Amino acid sequence: MSIASQVELTLVGDTDHKQNILDGLQELGAVHLVQLREAPLASGPDAADDLREAIHYLSSTPIKRRPQRPADERPLDEVVREILDNKYQREDVIDRIEMNRRRRQVLAPWGDFEFPQLEEIDHRRFWFYRVPLGKRALLETVDLPWQIVHSDQRFYYLVVLAQEQPTEEDIPLRRSRTGALSLSRLTAVHEEALVRLEDLDAERESLTRWLLPCSEALDQSLDQRELLLANEQVLDAKQIFALQGWIPEAALPALSNWVGTVPAAYRLREPTVDDNPPTLLLNRDLTGGGQEAVSFFQLPGYRSWDPSRVIFFSFSLFFAMILADAGYAVLLGALLLANWKKMSTPGSLAIRLRNMAAAMLGSAVVYGVLVGSYFGVTPPAGSVLATLNVLDLNNFPAMMKLSLGVGVVHLLMAHTMVLWVNRRSRLALASLGWIIGLSGAFLLWLDYMATEQFELTHSPFFWCLPVWLVLVLTCSSDRPVRSAKDVLLQLVDGVGGVLGLTKAFGDVLSYMRLFALGLAGASLAATFNELAVTARDSVSVGGFLLFALIIIFGHGLNLVLAIMSGVIHGLRLNLMEFYNWGIQGEGYPFKAFAKRGGSKWNH
């Protein structure tokens, strides 16, 4: 759990060997390049677009061939065109099948018929109309030959014989268009299209053997593009060129070994106060799920701290408190175990999400046992599970204390880390003030709840509040104090810090949702159980079926709502309340100049 220490790299090399040096630097894969000049590449279509489209198309094929490098020596460009031709033809056939289906649906009420030759019917044509059942009387005014060929719950299906299309005066209805093909002919065309679709699907499946070469070609294309972009970012001066970037301290031995093999020299410099290095979070896969949440929302600044592990464990706890049912947690855990192997690729996003899900569900099982809820059922008195039921969701005062206590501890952790980051600054004393103030106020509230004859000034925790006021008022800014004006500005900053009390109060109360949502889910589960039992006992025939339907759909709905609440509100408490107090400044991600899949510094 850390932010990687960065060192500024300045590298100077021989222009004649520029491409080889840049290619070697890309192979090293450890430097975040800094743009030294504005020279963007010419705009235009990306050459890799066709490869991306072809790979995406083949990857979504239901049945794929095994990964291989085909012996066929055709140019890859030709293969890509064949893949895309298959894609476009398949899309066209699917569109034709859908249009045919709609046409047959429209034509079905009129029946299966073929149009006769015009000469056979005195050059008259058939005109088709749908007549609402309530407007049957309109047909009495029609002078042209007509016939109702079908009717349903809504319409009469009318055929009129006329040389020209009847006007609105002739027939005050909107004409229906049936097309020139008969129903049987449309069915035959539909069958032909299905056969063509099967042929294209078989060809698509055969083309999936090119997935590996296409993926490798895409990686090479993107690597080459980044190499060209890097070439445009360096400075050229006659026989030498220069580039700058940031490199993790852990990668310096590899850099030293590589530079010894090329005609180049480099200089390293520690970042100064005015520098803004990129943020590189270093976390193991075990707790890396927290890093994914942090990276998705907002990266901390380089000089801040990495909250990934704190968010990993606190998010797991919040999810458990909101789910509040061991039965639901075990059910979700079984689904996770069924997909465990698929999510076990080392270094991938899947394994990090898998480990986070395991921590969330493990915490949920433990918390569910503590509150004694198993699909909304409480274990019977005297059982082993009943002895483990030490928390009562219906004990509102106790659950309020627990929820608010979790919130206070969570915010205290944020202030503690800010204190450590600012340990060489006066700002650390303001964080210390908040730690004393929050903990003191919470303990003072607990004292008030436990004491019948409570007197504010007699509580030892009351004196935490003046200490908080003094520290926050005088230390909320690190501006130098050299004059009366500086003192006044310092106090203005302090007043702004003190006014944060209302925000702190609101943030602590936000943690009440942990108790409220957990109680709501448990109540819904118990309600569905009662409804199911009532339905079973009150219906003599089919009672068990009603019982099963209510249990399945009721608990399914409750489980979905609990998962959504746990994820949304768990993230909110971490990334809103906690983040606002614990993270100062926003960083930007470290992006190593590296070949695809060849750098451990890119996540």
Coordinates of C-alpha atoms in Angstrom, one line a residue:
M1 CA 0.0 0.0 0.0
S2 CA 2.1 2.9 -1.2
I3 CA 2.7 5.5 -3.9
A4 CA 5.9 4.7 -5.8
S5 CA 8.7 7.2 -5.3
Q6 CA 9.6 8.8 -8.6
V7 CA 12.8 10.3 -9.9
E8 CA 13.1 12.7 -12.8
L9 CA 15.1 11.2 -15.7
T10 CA 16.9 13.3 -18.3
L11 CA 18.4 11.2 -21.1
V12 CA 20.7 12.5 -23.9
G13 CA 21.7 10.3 -26.8
D14 CA 23.2 10.3 -30.3
T15 CA 20.7 11.3 -33.0
D16 CA 22.0 8.6 -35.3
H17 CA 20.9 6.0 -32.8
K18 CA 17.7 7.8 -31.7
Q19 CA 15.3 5.1 -33.0
N20 CA 17.3 2.3 -31.4
I21 CA 17.4 4.1 -28.1
L22 CA 13.7 4.9 -28.1
D23 CA 13.0 1.3 -29.0
G24 CA 15.2 0.1 -26.2
L25 CA 13.5 2.5 -23.8
Q26 CA 10.1 1.2 -24.8
E27 CA 11.4 -2.4 -24.3
L28 CA 12.6 -1.3 -20.8
G29 CA 9.0 -0.2 -20.1
A30 CA 9.6 1.9 -16.9
V31 CA 9.6 5.6 -17.9
H32 CA 6.7 8.0 -18.0
L33 CA 7.6 10.4 -20.8
V34 CA 7.2 14.1 -20.4
Q35 CA 6.4 16.0 -23.6
L36 CA 9.2 18.5 -24.3
R37 CA 7.7 20.0 -27.5
E38 CA 4.3 20.5 -29.1
A39 CA 4.4 18.4 -32.2
P40 CA 1.3 16.2 -32.4
L41 CA 1.0 13.5 -35.0
A42 CA -1.0 14.3 -38.1
S43 CA -4.7 13.6 -37.6
G44 CA -6.3 10.9 -39.6
P45 CA -7.9 7.5 -39.3
D46 CA -6.1 5.1 -36.9
A47 CA -4.5 2.2 -38.8
A48 CA -5.4 -0.1 -36.0
D49 CA -9.1 0.6 -36.2
D50 CA -9.8 -2.3 -38.6
L51 CA -7.8 -4.6 -36.5
R52 CA -9.7 -3.6 -33.4
E53 CA -13.0 -4.1 -35.2
A54 CA -11.9 -7.5 -36.5
I55 CA -10.7 -8.7 -33.1
H56 CA -13.9 -7.5 -31.4
Y57 CA -16.0 -9.3 -34.0
L58 CA -14.1 -12.6 -33.7
S59 CA -13.9 -12.4 -29.9
S60 CA -17.7 -12.3 -29.6
T61 CA -18.0 -15.5 -31.6
P62 CA -19.8 -18.1 -29.5
I63 CA -17.6 -21.0 -30.5
K64 CA -13.9 -20.3 -31.2
R65 CA -11.0 -22.3 -32.7
R66 CA -8.1 -22.9 -30.4
P67 CA -5.4 -20.2 -30.4
Q68 CA -2.9 -20.8 -33.1
R69 CA -0.7 -19.2 -35.8
P70 CA -2.2 -20.5 -39.1
A71 CA 0.2 -22.0 -41.6
D72 CA -1.6 -19.9 -44.3
E73 CA 0.9 -17.3 -45.4
R74 CA -1.6 -14.8 -46.7
P75 CA -1.0 -11.1 -45.8
L76 CA -2.7 -10.2 -42.6
D77 CA -4.4 -7.2 -44.3
E78 CA -6.1 -9.6 -46.6
V79 CA -7.3 -11.7 -43.7
V80 CA -8.6 -8.6 -41.9
R81 CA -10.6 -7.5 -45.0
E82 CA -12.1 -11.0 -45.2
I83 CA -13.1 -10.9 -41.5
L84 CA -14.7 -7.5 -41.9
D85 CA -16.5 -8.6 -45.2
N86 CA -17.9 -11.5 -43.2
K87 CA -19.0 -9.1 -40.5
Y88 CA -20.7 -6.7 -42.9
Q89 CA -22.4 -9.5 -44.9
R90 CA -23.6 -11.1 -41.7
E91 CA -25.1 -7.8 -40.5
D92 CA -26.8 -7.4 -43.9
V93 CA -28.3 -10.9 -43.8
I94 CA -29.5 -10.4 -40.2
D95 CA -31.2 -7.1 -41.3
R96 CA -32.8 -8.9 -44.2
I97 CA -34.1 -11.7 -41.9
E98 CA -35.6 -9.1 -39.5
M99 CA -37.2 -7.2 -42.4
N100 CA -38.5 -10.4 -43.8
R101 CA -40.0 -11.4 -40.4
R102 CA -41.8 -8.1 -40.1
R103 CA -43.1 -8.3 -43.7
R104 CA -44.4 -11.8 -43.1
Q105 CA -46.0 -10.6 -39.9
V106 CA -47.8 -7.8 -41.7
L107 CA -48.8 -10.0 -44.6
A108 CA -50.1 -13.0 -42.6
P109 CA -53.6 -11.7 -42.0
W110 CA -54.2 -11.3 -45.8
G111 CA -53.2 -15.0 -46.4
D112 CA -50.9 -16.6 -49.0
F113 CA -51.6 -15.4 -52.5
E114 CA -50.0 -14.5 -55.8
F115 CA -50.9 -11.4 -57.8
P116 CA -52.5 -12.3 -61.2
Q117 CA -51.4 -10.7 -64.4
L118 CA -52.9 -7.3 -65.0
E119 CA -54.4 -8.4 -68.3
E120 CA -56.3 -11.1 -66.5
I121 CA -58.2 -8.6 -64.3
D122 CA -58.7 -5.8 -66.8
H123 CA -55.5 -3.9 -65.7
R124 CA -57.0 -3.5 -62.2
R125 CA -54.9 -3.8 -59.1
F126 CA -55.4 -5.0 -55.5
W127 CA -55.5 -2.3 -52.8
F128 CA -55.3 -3.4 -49.1
Y129 CA -56.8 -1.7 -46.1
R130 CA -57.2 -2.4 -42.4
V131 CA -60.7 -1.3 -41.1
P132 CA -61.2 -0.9 -37.4
L133 CA -64.1 -3.1 -36.2
G134 CA -66.0 0.0 -35.1
K135 CA -65.9 1.5 -38.6
R136 CA -67.6 -1.3 -40.4
A137 CA -70.4 1.0 -41.6
L138 CA -67.9 3.0 -43.7
L139 CA -67.8 0.1 -46.2
E140 CA -71.4 0.6 -47.1
T141 CA -70.4 3.9 -48.9
V142 CA -67.6 2.2 -51.0
D143 CA -68.7 1.9 -54.6
L144 CA -65.6 0.0 -55.8
P145 CA -65.5 -3.8 -55.7
W146 CA -64.2 -5.0 -52.3
Q147 CA -64.0 -8.0 -50.1
I148 CA -63.2 -8.7 -46.5
V149 CA -60.7 -11.6 -46.5
H150 CA -60.0 -11.8 -42.7
S151 CA -60.8 -10.3 -39.4
D152 CA -59.4 -10.4 -35.9
Q153 CA -60.1 -8.7 -32.5
R154 CA -59.2 -5.3 -33.9
F155 CA -59.6 -5.1 -37.6
Y156 CA -61.3 -6.2 -40.8
Y157 CA -58.8 -6.9 -43.6
L158 CA -60.2 -5.4 -46.8
V159 CA -59.1 -5.9 -50.4
V160 CA -60.3 -3.4 -53.0
L161 CA -60.1 -3.8 -56.8
A162 CA -59.3 -0.6 -58.8
Q163 CA -57.1 0.6 -61.7
E164 CA -55.7 3.5 -59.7
Q165 CA -55.2 3.9 -56.0
P166 CA -58.5 5.0 -54.4
T167 CA -58.7 8.5 -53.1
E168 CA -59.8 9.4 -49.6
E169 CA -63.2 10.2 -50.9
D170 CA -63.4 6.7 -52.3
I171 CA -62.2 5.0 -49.2
P172 CA -61.6 7.2 -46.1
L173 CA -59.0 4.8 -44.7
R174 CA -55.2 4.5 -44.7
R175 CA -53.8 2.1 -47.2
S176 CA -51.8 -0.9 -46.0
R177 CA -48.7 -1.9 -48.0
T178 CA -48.1 -5.6 -48.4
G179 CA -45.3 -5.7 -51.0
A180 CA -45.1 -7.7 -54.2
L181 CA -44.0 -11.1 -52.7
S182 CA -46.4 -13.7 -51.5
L183 CA -46.2 -15.2 -48.0
S184 CA -44.9 -18.5 -49.3
R185 CA -42.2 -16.6 -51.3
L186 CA -41.2 -14.6 -48.3
T187 CA -40.9 -17.8 -46.3
A188 CA -38.6 -19.3 -49.0
V189 CA -36.5 -16.1 -49.0
H190 CA -36.4 -16.4 -45.2
E191 CA -35.0 -19.9 -45.4
E192 CA -32.4 -18.9 -48.0
A193 CA -31.3 -16.1 -45.6
L194 CA -31.0 -18.5 -42.7
V195 CA -28.9 -20.8 -44.8
R196 CA -26.7 -17.9 -45.8
L197 CA -26.4 -16.9 -42.1
E198 CA -25.3 -20.4 -41.1
D199 CA -22.6 -20.3 -43.9
L200 CA -21.4 -17.0 -42.6
D201 CA -21.3 -18.2 -39.0
A202 CA -19.3 -21.2 -40.0
E203 CA -16.9 -19.0 -41.9
R204 CA -16.7 -16.7 -38.9
E205 CA -15.9 -19.6 -36.6
S206 CA -13.1 -20.7 -39.0
L207 CA -11.7 -17.2 -39.0
T208 CA -11.3 -17.2 -35.2
R209 CA -8.0 -19.1 -35.7
W210 CA -6.6 -15.7 -36.7
L211 CA -7.4 -14.1 -33.4
L212 CA -3.9 -14.6 -32.0
P213 CA -2.1 -13.1 -35.1
C214 CA -4.5 -10.2 -35.2
S215 CA -4.0 -9.5 -31.5
E216 CA -0.3 -9.6 -31.9
A217 CA -0.5 -7.3 -35.0
L218 CA -2.7 -4.9 -33.0
D219 CA -0.2 -4.7 -30.2
Q220 CA 2.6 -4.1 -32.7
S221 CA 0.6 -1.4 -34.4
L222 CA -0.1 0.4 -31.1
D223 CA 3.5 0.0 -30.0
Q224 CA 4.7 1.5 -33.2
R225 CA 2.2 4.4 -32.9
E226 CA 3.5 5.2 -29.3
L227 CA 7.0 5.0 -30.6
L228 CA 6.3 7.6 -33.3
L229 CA 4.5 9.7 -30.7
A230 CA 7.5 9.5 -28.3
N231 CA 9.8 10.5 -31.2
E232 CA 7.7 13.6 -31.7
Q233 CA 8.0 14.5 -27.9
V234 CA 11.8 14.6 -27.6
L235 CA 14.1 17.6 -28.3
D236 CA 16.5 17.4 -31.2
A237 CA 19.7 19.5 -31.4
K238 CA 22.0 18.7 -34.3
Q239 CA 23.9 15.5 -33.3
I240 CA 22.1 14.8 -30.0
F241 CA 18.5 14.5 -28.7
A242 CA 17.1 14.8 -25.2
L243 CA 14.1 13.4 -23.5
Q244 CA 12.7 13.7 -20.0
G245 CA 10.4 11.5 -17.9
W246 CA 9.7 10.0 -14.5
I247 CA 10.9 6.6 -13.4
P248 CA 10.2 4.6 -10.2
E249 CA 13.2 4.3 -7.9
A250 CA 12.7 0.5 -8.0
A251 CA 13.4 0.6 -11.8
L252 CA 16.7 2.4 -11.6
P253 CA 19.0 -0.7 -11.6
A254 CA 17.3 -1.9 -14.8
L255 CA 17.8 1.6 -16.3
S256 CA 21.5 1.6 -15.4
N257 CA 22.0 -1.8 -17.0
W258 CA 20.2 -0.8 -20.2
V259 CA 21.9 2.6 -20.6
G260 CA 25.3 0.8 -20.6
T261 CA 24.4 -0.8 -23.9
V262 CA 23.4 2.3 -25.9
P263 CA 25.2 5.5 -26.8
A264 CA 23.4 7.7 -24.3
A265 CA 23.9 9.3 -20.9
Y266 CA 21.4 10.2 -18.2
R267 CA 20.9 12.3 -15.2
L268 CA 18.6 11.7 -12.2
R269 CA 17.0 14.3 -10.0
E270 CA 14.7 14.1 -7.0
P271 CA 11.4 15.9 -7.5
T272 CA 11.2 19.4 -5.9
V273 CA 8.2 21.1 -4.4
D274 CA 7.4 22.7 -7.8
D275 CA 7.3 19.3 -9.6
N276 CA 4.2 17.2 -10.0
P277 CA 5.2 13.6 -10.7
P278 CA 2.6 11.1 -11.8
T279 CA 1.0 8.8 -9.3
L280 CA 1.8 5.1 -9.4
L281 CA -0.1 3.0 -6.8
L282 CA 1.6 -0.3 -5.8
N283 CA -0.7 -2.9 -4.4
R284 CA -0.7 -6.7 -4.4
D285 CA -3.5 -8.5 -6.1
L286 CA -4.8 -9.6 -2.7
T287 CA -6.0 -6.1 -1.8
G288 CA -5.7 -4.5 -5.2
G289 CA -9.4 -4.2 -5.6
G290 CA -9.3 -1.1 -3.5
Q291 CA -6.8 0.4 -6.0
E292 CA -9.2 -0.2 -8.8
A293 CA -11.9 1.8 -7.0
V294 CA -9.4 4.6 -6.3
S295 CA -8.2 4.7 -9.9
F296 CA -11.8 4.8 -11.2
F297 CA -12.8 7.7 -8.9
Q298 CA -9.8 9.9 -8.4
L299 CA -6.1 9.2 -8.0
P300 CA -4.5 10.8 -5.0
G301 CA -1.7 13.3 -5.6
Y302 CA 1.9 12.2 -5.6
R303 CA 2.6 13.7 -2.2
S304 CA -0.6 12.3 -0.6
W305 CA -1.1 8.7 0.5
D306 CA -2.5 5.5 -1.0
P307 CA -6.0 4.8 0.5
S308 CA -6.4 1.5 -1.5
R309 CA -6.1 -0.9 1.4
V310 CA -8.3 1.2 3.7
I311 CA -11.0 1.3 1.0
F312 CA -10.6 -2.4 0.4
F313 CA -11.4 -3.4 4.0
S314 CA -13.9 -0.6 4.8
F315 CA -15.9 -1.3 1.6
S316 CA -16.0 -4.9 2.6
L317 CA -17.3 -4.0 6.0
F318 CA -19.9 -1.5 4.7
F319 CA -21.2 -4.1 2.1
A320 CA -21.5 -6.6 4.9
M321 CA -23.5 -4.2 7.2
I322 CA -25.9 -3.3 4.4
L323 CA -26.4 -6.9 3.2
A324 CA -26.9 -8.1 6.8
D325 CA -27.8 -11.7 6.0
A326 CA -25.5 -14.7 6.1
G327 CA -27.8 -16.7 3.8
Y328 CA -27.5 -14.2 1.0
A329 CA -23.8 -14.0 1.5
V330 CA -23.4 -17.8 1.3
L331 CA -25.5 -17.9 -1.9
L332 CA -23.4 -15.2 -3.5
G333 CA -20.2 -16.9 -2.3
A334 CA -21.3 -20.1 -4.1
L335 CA -21.7 -18.1 -7.3
L336 CA -18.2 -16.6 -6.8
L337 CA -16.7 -20.1 -6.2
A338 CA -18.3 -21.3 -9.4
N339 CA -16.4 -18.6 -11.3
W340 CA -13.2 -18.7 -9.2
K341 CA -11.0 -20.3 -11.7
K342 CA -12.1 -18.0 -14.5
M343 CA -11.1 -15.0 -12.4
S344 CA -7.7 -16.3 -11.4
T345 CA -5.3 -14.8 -14.0
P346 CA -2.4 -13.2 -12.0
G347 CA -2.0 -9.5 -12.4
S348 CA -5.4 -9.1 -14.1
L349 CA -8.3 -6.9 -13.1
A350 CA -10.5 -10.1 -12.7
I351 CA -8.3 -11.5 -9.9
R352 CA -8.4 -8.2 -8.0
L353 CA -12.2 -8.0 -8.3
R354 CA -12.4 -11.7 -7.2
N355 CA -10.4 -11.1 -4.1
M356 CA -12.5 -8.0 -3.2
A357 CA -15.7 -9.9 -3.7
A358 CA -14.3 -12.7 -1.5
A359 CA -13.5 -10.2 1.2
M360 CA -17.0 -8.6 0.9
L361 CA -18.8 -11.9 1.1
G362 CA -16.6 -13.2 3.8
S363 CA -17.3 -10.1 5.9
A364 CA -21.0 -10.4 5.1
V365 CA -21.2 -14.0 6.3
V366 CA -19.5 -13.0 9.6
Y367 CA -21.8 -10.0 10.1
G368 CA -24.9 -12.0 9.1
V369 CA -24.1 -14.6 11.7
L370 CA -23.6 -11.8 14.3
V371 CA -27.0 -10.3 13.6
G372 CA -28.6 -13.8 13.3
S373 CA -30.2 -13.4 9.9
Y374 CA -30.4 -16.4 7.4
F375 CA -32.7 -15.5 4.5
G376 CA -34.7 -13.4 7.0
V377 CA -35.0 -16.3 9.5
T378 CA -33.6 -16.0 13.0
P379 CA -32.0 -19.2 14.4
P380 CA -34.0 -20.9 17.2
A381 CA -33.2 -20.2 20.8
G382 CA -30.6 -22.5 22.3
S383 CA -29.0 -23.4 19.0
V384 CA -25.3 -22.9 18.2
L385 CA -26.2 -20.1 15.7
A386 CA -28.3 -18.4 18.3
T387 CA -25.3 -18.2 20.7
L388 CA -23.4 -16.3 17.9
N389 CA -26.2 -13.8 17.5
V390 CA -24.8 -11.0 19.5
L391 CA -26.2 -8.0 17.6
D392 CA -29.9 -7.2 17.4
L393 CA -31.0 -5.2 14.3
N394 CA -34.2 -4.2 16.2
N395 CA -32.2 -2.6 19.0
F396 CA -32.1 0.9 17.5
P397 CA -30.0 2.6 20.1
A398 CA -27.3 -0.1 20.0
M399 CA -27.2 -0.2 16.2
M400 CA -27.1 3.6 16.0
K401 CA -24.0 3.6 18.2
L402 CA -22.4 0.9 16.1
S403 CA -23.1 2.7 12.8
L404 CA -22.0 6.1 14.0
G405 CA -19.0 4.5 15.7
V406 CA -17.9 2.9 12.4
G407 CA -18.3 6.3 10.7
V408 CA -16.2 8.1 13.4
V409 CA -13.5 5.5 13.2
H410 CA -13.5 5.7 9.4
L411 CA -13.1 9.5 9.4
L412 CA -10.5 9.3 12.2
M413 CA -8.4 7.1 9.9
A414 CA -8.6 9.7 7.2
H415 CA -7.5 12.5 9.5
T416 CA -4.7 10.2 10.9
M417 CA -3.3 9.6 7.5
V418 CA -3.5 13.3 6.6
L419 CA -1.6 14.1 9.9
W420 CA 1.1 11.6 8.8
V421 CA 1.4 13.1 5.3
N422 CA 1.7 16.7 6.8
R423 CA 3.8 15.6 9.8
R424 CA 6.5 18.2 8.9
S425 CA 3.9 21.0 8.6
R426 CA 1.7 23.0 10.9
L427 CA -1.3 21.5 9.1
A428 CA -0.6 18.3 11.1
L429 CA -1.8 20.0 14.2
A430 CA -5.2 20.8 12.5
S431 CA -5.6 17.1 11.7
L432 CA -4.7 16.3 15.3
G433 CA -7.4 18.8 16.4
W434 CA -10.0 17.0 14.2
I435 CA -8.9 13.7 15.7
I436 CA -9.4 15.0 19.2
G437 CA -12.6 16.8 18.3
L438 CA -14.3 13.9 16.5
S439 CA -13.4 11.3 19.1
G440 CA -14.2 13.6 21.9
A441 CA -17.6 14.5 20.5
F442 CA -18.5 10.9 19.9
L443 CA -17.5 9.8 23.4
L444 CA -19.4 12.8 24.8
W445 CA -22.5 11.6 23.0
L446 CA -22.1 8.1 24.3
D447 CA -21.7 9.6 27.8
Y448 CA -24.9 11.5 27.3
M449 CA -26.8 8.4 26.1
A450 CA -25.6 6.4 29.2
T451 CA -26.1 9.0 31.9
E452 CA -29.5 10.1 33.2
Q453 CA -28.3 13.3 34.9
F454 CA -25.9 14.5 32.2
E455 CA -24.0 17.7 32.7
L456 CA -22.0 18.8 29.7
T457 CA -19.1 20.5 31.5
H458 CA -18.7 17.7 34.0
S459 CA -17.8 15.2 31.3
P460 CA -14.0 14.7 30.8
F461 CA -14.7 14.5 27.0
F462 CA -16.1 18.0 26.9
W463 CA -12.6 19.5 27.1
C464 CA -11.7 17.9 23.8
L465 CA -13.9 20.5 22.0
P466 CA -11.9 23.6 23.1
V467 CA -8.7 21.8 22.1
W468 CA -10.2 21.0 18.7
L469 CA -11.3 24.7 18.3
V470 CA -7.8 26.1 19.2
L471 CA -5.9 23.7 16.9
V472 CA -8.2 24.0 13.9
L473 CA -8.5 27.8 14.3
T474 CA -4.7 28.4 14.5
C475 CA -3.3 25.6 12.3
S476 CA -5.6 25.2 9.3
S477 CA -3.1 26.9 7.0
D478 CA 0.7 26.6 6.6
R479 CA 1.2 30.2 5.4
P480 CA 4.2 31.9 7.0
V481 CA 3.3 34.3 9.8
R482 CA 5.5 37.4 9.6
S483 CA 3.1 40.3 10.2
A484 CA -0.3 41.2 11.6
K485 CA -1.8 40.7 8.2
D486 CA -0.5 37.1 8.1
V487 CA -2.1 36.5 11.5
L488 CA -5.4 37.8 10.3
L489 CA -5.3 35.7 7.2
Q490 CA -4.3 32.7 9.3
L491 CA -7.4 33.2 11.5
V492 CA -9.6 33.6 8.3
D493 CA -8.3 30.2 7.2
G494 CA -9.0 28.9 10.7
V495 CA -12.6 30.1 10.7
G496 CA -13.1 28.3 7.4
G497 CA -11.7 25.1 9.0
V498 CA -14.0 25.5 12.0
L499 CA -17.0 25.9 9.8
G500 CA -16.2 22.4 8.5
L501 CA -17.8 21.2 11.7
T502 CA -21.2 21.2 10.0
K503 CA -19.8 19.0 7.2
A504 CA -18.2 16.7 9.7
F505 CA -21.5 16.3 11.5
G506 CA -23.4 15.6 8.3
D507 CA -20.7 13.1 7.2
V508 CA -20.8 11.1 10.4
L509 CA -24.6 11.0 10.2
S510 CA -24.3 9.6 6.7
Y511 CA -23.0 6.4 8.2
M512 CA -26.5 5.8 9.6
R513 CA -27.4 4.4 6.2
L514 CA -25.4 1.3 7.2
F515 CA -27.9 0.5 9.9
A516 CA -31.0 1.7 8.0
L517 CA -30.3 -0.2 4.8
G518 CA -29.4 -3.4 6.7
L519 CA -32.6 -3.2 8.7
A520 CA -34.7 -2.5 5.6
G521 CA -33.2 -5.6 3.9
A522 CA -33.8 -7.8 6.9
S523 CA -37.3 -6.6 7.3
L524 CA -38.1 -7.2 3.7
A525 CA -36.7 -10.8 3.9
A526 CA -38.8 -11.5 7.0
T527 CA -41.9 -10.0 5.3
F528 CA -41.5 -12.2 2.2
N529 CA -41.2 -15.2 4.4
E530 CA -44.4 -14.4 6.3
L531 CA -46.3 -13.8 3.0
A532 CA -45.0 -17.1 1.6
V533 CA -46.1 -19.0 4.7
T534 CA -49.5 -17.3 4.7
A535 CA -50.1 -18.1 1.1
R536 CA -49.1 -21.8 1.6
D537 CA -51.5 -22.2 4.6
S538 CA -54.4 -20.3 3.1
V539 CA -54.6 -22.0 -0.3
S540 CA -55.4 -25.7 -0.3
V541 CA -54.5 -26.4 -4.0
G542 CA -51.3 -24.9 -5.3
G543 CA -50.3 -23.4 -1.9
F544 CA -46.8 -24.8 -2.1
L545 CA -46.3 -23.4 -5.6
L546 CA -47.3 -19.9 -4.3
F547 CA -45.0 -20.4 -1.4
A548 CA -42.1 -21.2 -3.8
L549 CA -42.9 -18.3 -6.1
I550 CA -43.0 -15.8 -3.3
I551 CA -39.8 -17.1 -1.8
I552 CA -37.9 -17.1 -5.1
F553 CA -39.1 -13.8 -6.5
G554 CA -39.3 -12.0 -3.1
H555 CA -35.8 -12.9 -1.9
G556 CA -34.4 -12.5 -5.5
L557 CA -35.7 -8.9 -5.5
N558 CA -34.5 -8.2 -2.0
L559 CA -31.0 -9.7 -2.9
V560 CA -30.7 -7.5 -6.0
L561 CA -31.7 -4.4 -4.0
A562 CA -29.2 -5.3 -1.2
I563 CA -26.4 -5.8 -3.7
M564 CA -27.1 -2.5 -5.4
S565 CA -27.4 -0.7 -2.0
G566 CA -24.2 -2.3 -0.7
V567 CA -22.1 -1.3 -3.7
I568 CA -23.5 2.2 -4.3
H569 CA -23.6 3.3 -0.7
G570 CA -20.4 1.5 0.2
L571 CA -18.6 3.3 -2.6
R572 CA -20.3 6.6 -1.6
L573 CA -19.1 6.5 2.0
N574 CA -15.5 5.7 0.9
L575 CA -15.2 8.0 -2.1
M576 CA -17.3 10.9 -0.9
E577 CA -17.2 11.2 3.0
F578 CA -13.9 9.5 3.5
Y579 CA -12.1 10.9 0.4
N580 CA -13.1 14.5 1.2
W581 CA -11.3 14.4 4.5
G582 CA -8.5 12.0 3.8
I583 CA -7.2 12.9 0.3
Q584 CA -5.8 16.3 -0.6
G585 CA -5.1 17.1 -4.2
E586 CA -5.7 15.0 -7.3
G587 CA -3.0 13.2 -9.2
Y588 CA -2.6 11.9 -12.7
P589 CA -1.7 8.3 -13.6
F590 CA 1.8 7.0 -14.3
K591 CA 1.8 5.6 -17.9
A592 CA 5.0 3.8 -18.7
F593 CA 6.3 4.1 -22.3
A594 CA 6.3 0.3 -22.9
K595 CA 5.3 -2.4 -25.3
R596 CA 1.9 -4.0 -24.8
G597 CA 1.9 -6.4 -21.9
G598 CA 5.6 -5.9 -21.4
S599 CA 5.7 -3.6 -18.3
K600 CA 4.9 -4.3 -14.7
W601 CA 4.5 -0.6 -14.2
N602 CA 1.3 -0.3 -16.2
H603 CA -1.9 -1.6 -14.7

